[in-house]
Tab-separated table of C-alpha atoms in Angstrom:
chain	number	residue	atom	x	y	z
D	669	GLN	CA	-7.672	59.459	-32.124
D	670	ARG	CA	-4.194	60.889	-31.784
D	671	ARG	CA	-5.625	64.182	-30.642
D	672	ILE	CA	-7.613	62.506	-27.840
D	673	ILE	CA	-4.521	60.618	-26.724
D	674	ALA	CA	-2.465	63.821	-26.818
D	675	ASP	CA	-5.100	65.664	-24.726
D	676	LEU	CA	-5.153	62.848	-22.178
D	677	ALA	CA	-1.360	62.811	-21.983
D	678	ARG	CA	-1.256	66.554	-21.308
D	679	GLY	CA	-4.003	66.551	-18.642
D	680	TRP	CA	-3.203	63.368	-16.729
D	681	LYS	CA	-1.597	65.236	-13.852
D	682	ARG	CA	-4.655	67.421	-13.427
D	683	ALA	CA	-6.994	64.389	-13.523
D	684	VAL	CA	-4.929	62.503	-10.933
D	685	ALA	CA	-4.720	65.585	-8.683
D	686	TRP	CA	-8.481	66.093	-8.955
D	687	ALA	CA	-9.164	62.437	-8.059
D	688	ILE	CA	-6.813	62.542	-5.065
D	689	GLY	CA	-8.221	65.865	-3.860
D	690	THR	CA	-11.786	64.576	-4.082
D	691	SER	CA	-10.845	61.406	-2.200
D	692	VAL	CA	-9.174	63.404	0.582
D	693	LEU	CA	-12.207	65.704	0.865
D	694	VAL	CA	-14.670	62.809	1.079
D	695	GLY	CA	-12.457	61.042	3.632
D	696	ALA	CA	-12.245	64.176	5.780
D	697	LEU	CA	-16.007	64.687	5.671
D	698	THR	CA	-16.547	61.082	6.708
D	699	PHE	CA	-14.496	61.565	9.855
D	700	LEU	CA	-15.621	65.124	10.634
D	701	LEU	CA	-19.386	64.687	10.369
D	702	PRO	CA	-20.977	63.403	13.581
D	703	ASP	CA	-22.323	59.879	13.736
D	704	GLU	CA	-26.075	59.569	13.757
D	705	PHE	CA	-28.022	56.537	14.892
D	706	SER	CA	-31.675	55.667	14.436
D	707	ALA	CA	-34.025	53.675	16.636
D	708	THR	CA	-37.599	52.763	15.846
D	709	SER	CA	-40.548	51.940	18.079
D	710	SER	CA	-43.711	50.669	16.479
D	711	PHE	CA	-47.151	49.648	17.633
D	712	PHE	CA	-50.547	48.694	16.268
D	713	PRO	CA	-53.415	50.691	17.771
D	714	GLU	CA	-56.272	48.257	18.272
D	715	THR	CA	-59.781	49.533	17.824
D	716	ARG	CA	-62.708	48.340	19.890
D	717	SER	CA	-64.192	46.477	16.893
D	718	ASN	CA	-60.890	44.621	16.382
D	719	LEU	CA	-60.919	43.558	20.025
D	720	ASP	CA	-64.506	42.240	19.823
D	721	LEU	CA	-63.790	40.417	16.577
D	722	SER	CA	-60.515	39.022	17.916
D	723	ALA	CA	-62.180	37.534	20.968
D	724	GLY	CA	-64.514	35.441	18.842
D	725	LEU	CA	-61.893	34.212	16.393
D	726	GLY	CA	-59.228	33.038	18.796
D	727	SER	CA	-56.036	32.095	16.931
D	728	LEU	CA	-57.263	33.642	13.654
D	729	ALA	CA	-57.277	37.141	15.205
D	730	GLY	CA	-53.769	37.922	13.963
D	731	LEU	CA	-54.792	37.120	10.397
D	732	VAL	CA	-57.902	39.293	10.635
D	733	ALA	CA	-55.837	42.240	11.848
D	734	SER	CA	-53.586	41.922	8.796
D	735	LEU	CA	-56.491	42.024	6.335
D	736	PRO	CA	-57.159	45.309	4.529
D	737	LEU	CA	-60.511	45.500	6.342
D	738	GLY	CA	-58.751	45.394	9.711
D	739	ALA	CA	-56.268	48.027	8.576
D	740	GLY	CA	-59.079	50.300	7.392
D	741	LEU	CA	-60.731	50.175	10.794
D	742	SER	CA	-57.524	51.245	12.513
D	743	THR	CA	-56.513	54.049	10.133
D	744	GLN	CA	-58.262	56.711	12.197
D	745	GLN	CA	-56.696	55.307	15.369
D	746	SER	CA	-53.255	55.380	13.722
D	747	LEU	CA	-53.753	59.002	12.670
D	748	PHE	CA	-54.868	59.878	16.198
D	749	PHE	CA	-51.747	58.341	17.756
D	750	THR	CA	-49.530	59.997	15.142
D	751	ASP	CA	-50.986	63.406	16.000
D	752	LEU	CA	-50.736	62.625	19.714
D	753	ALA	CA	-47.028	61.755	19.405
D	754	LYS	CA	-46.369	65.022	17.532
D	755	SER	CA	-48.363	67.150	19.977
D	756	GLN	CA	-46.728	69.816	22.111
D	757	SER	CA	-47.728	68.097	25.351
D	758	SER	CA	-46.099	64.818	24.271
D	759	ILE	CA	-42.951	66.593	23.079
D	760	ASP	CA	-42.772	68.612	26.322
D	761	ALA	CA	-43.202	65.441	28.411
D	762	LEU	CA	-40.436	63.808	26.377
D	763	LEU	CA	-38.148	66.844	26.842
D	764	ALA	CA	-38.643	66.626	30.625
D	765	SER	CA	-37.724	62.912	30.677
D	766	SER	CA	-34.293	61.592	31.621
D	767	ILE	CA	-32.621	59.013	29.398
D	768	PRO	CA	-29.360	57.031	29.460
D	769	VAL	CA	-26.815	58.185	26.878
D	770	ASP	CA	-24.285	55.354	27.192
D	771	SER	CA	-24.427	51.612	27.736
D	772	SER	CA	-22.029	51.360	30.678
D	773	ALA	CA	-22.875	49.524	33.903
D	774	ASN	CA	-23.867	52.865	35.476
D	775	PRO	CA	-25.289	54.820	32.535
D	776	ARG	CA	-25.199	58.588	32.692
D	777	LEU	CA	-28.735	59.998	32.728
D	778	VAL	CA	-29.435	63.233	30.864
D	779	ARG	CA	-32.654	65.141	30.363
D	780	VAL	CA	-33.818	64.927	26.759
D	781	ALA	CA	-34.003	68.741	26.667
D	782	ASP	CA	-30.332	68.969	27.659
D	783	TYR	CA	-29.397	66.259	25.154
D	784	PHE	CA	-30.878	68.180	22.223
D	785	PHE	CA	-30.085	71.679	23.484
D	786	ARG	CA	-26.681	71.870	25.153
D	787	ASP	CA	-27.349	75.090	27.058
D	788	SER	CA	-29.727	74.708	29.977
D	789	VAL	CA	-33.320	75.141	28.859
D	790	VAL	CA	-34.536	78.056	30.960
D	791	THR	CA	-36.387	80.573	28.836
D	792	LYS	CA	-39.387	80.009	26.607
D	793	LYS	CA	-37.155	80.665	23.606
D	794	ASP	CA	-34.768	77.885	24.724
D	795	GLN	CA	-37.735	75.557	25.264
D	796	PHE	CA	-38.959	76.369	21.744
D	797	LYS	CA	-35.515	75.627	20.254
D	798	ALA	CA	-35.228	72.327	22.135
D	799	ARG	CA	-38.755	71.345	21.025
D	800	LYS	CA	-37.894	72.218	17.413
D	801	ARG	CA	-34.677	70.128	17.473
D	802	LEU	CA	-36.481	67.167	19.009
D	803	ARG	CA	-39.270	67.336	16.421
D	804	ARG	CA	-36.615	67.298	13.655
D	805	ALA	CA	-35.116	64.138	15.192
D	806	ILE	CA	-38.450	62.285	15.247
D	807	THR	CA	-40.096	60.797	12.165
D	808	ILE	CA	-43.533	59.247	12.563
D	809	SER	CA	-45.140	57.229	9.800
D	810	ILE	CA	-48.078	54.884	9.318
D	811	MET	CA	-47.526	51.656	7.423
D	812	THR	CA	-50.239	50.353	5.078
D	813	SER	CA	-51.258	47.794	7.719
D	814	GLY	CA	-51.977	50.603	10.209
D	815	ILE	CA	-48.829	50.077	12.288
D	816	VAL	CA	-47.435	53.363	13.615
D	817	GLU	CA	-43.632	53.678	13.436
D	818	MET	CA	-41.762	56.284	15.440
D	819	GLN	CA	-38.109	56.718	14.403
D	820	VAL	CA	-35.669	58.792	16.454
D	821	ASP	CA	-32.254	59.969	15.217
D	822	ALA	CA	-29.596	60.779	17.815
D	823	ARG	CA	-25.811	60.897	18.256
D	824	SER	CA	-25.885	57.877	20.566
D	825	PRO	CA	-27.564	54.546	19.747
D	826	VAL	CA	-28.497	54.133	23.414
D	827	ALA	CA	-30.072	57.602	23.524
D	828	ALA	CA	-31.953	57.017	20.260
D	829	ALA	CA	-33.455	53.780	21.601
D	830	ALA	CA	-34.281	55.330	24.985
D	831	ILE	CA	-36.007	58.328	23.384
D	832	ALA	CA	-38.003	56.119	20.988
D	833	ASN	CA	-39.127	53.861	23.842
D	834	ARG	CA	-39.951	56.824	26.097
D	835	LEU	CA	-42.040	58.435	23.331
D	836	LEU	CA	-43.930	55.150	22.946
D	837	ALA	CA	-44.568	55.083	26.703
D	838	ILE	CA	-45.826	58.691	26.641
D	839	VAL	CA	-48.197	57.969	23.753
D	840	ASP	CA	-49.379	54.764	25.434
D	841	SER	CA	-50.196	56.467	28.748
């Protein structure tokens, strides 16, 4: 016991210095790393059979859609919309869109391509890089009920929401 106490007494300065150094490093990283915000758009792709069934059931239609049978019917639709959202044509349409990046009274509009790729997107290589960065910022998943969720990460909460909503509009059109 005395040996442990003697070792602790000798190394207390090193332990305190290590704790302070680690705290300073973590604090610096917290302030130096850029903020990142997420926004999610979600939808339930209705199949033709769900629509026919819903018309006959009236107010019970919402319950039928939540049943595992209803979810099984829409799984293929959900996969289709997931693939559509990830497709090159959807990503290119999203890159060509303009979105607000702040929530002021007169928001500044920026092309999505310019938001994710600071240099102007001119060459095919630049277009590829912008497409790659945008794909990294988008996460698309299917919930067990068949609901498709599209999450977008961006440096601005306004931009993240605008991109998520624009992607939903592109997939819906």
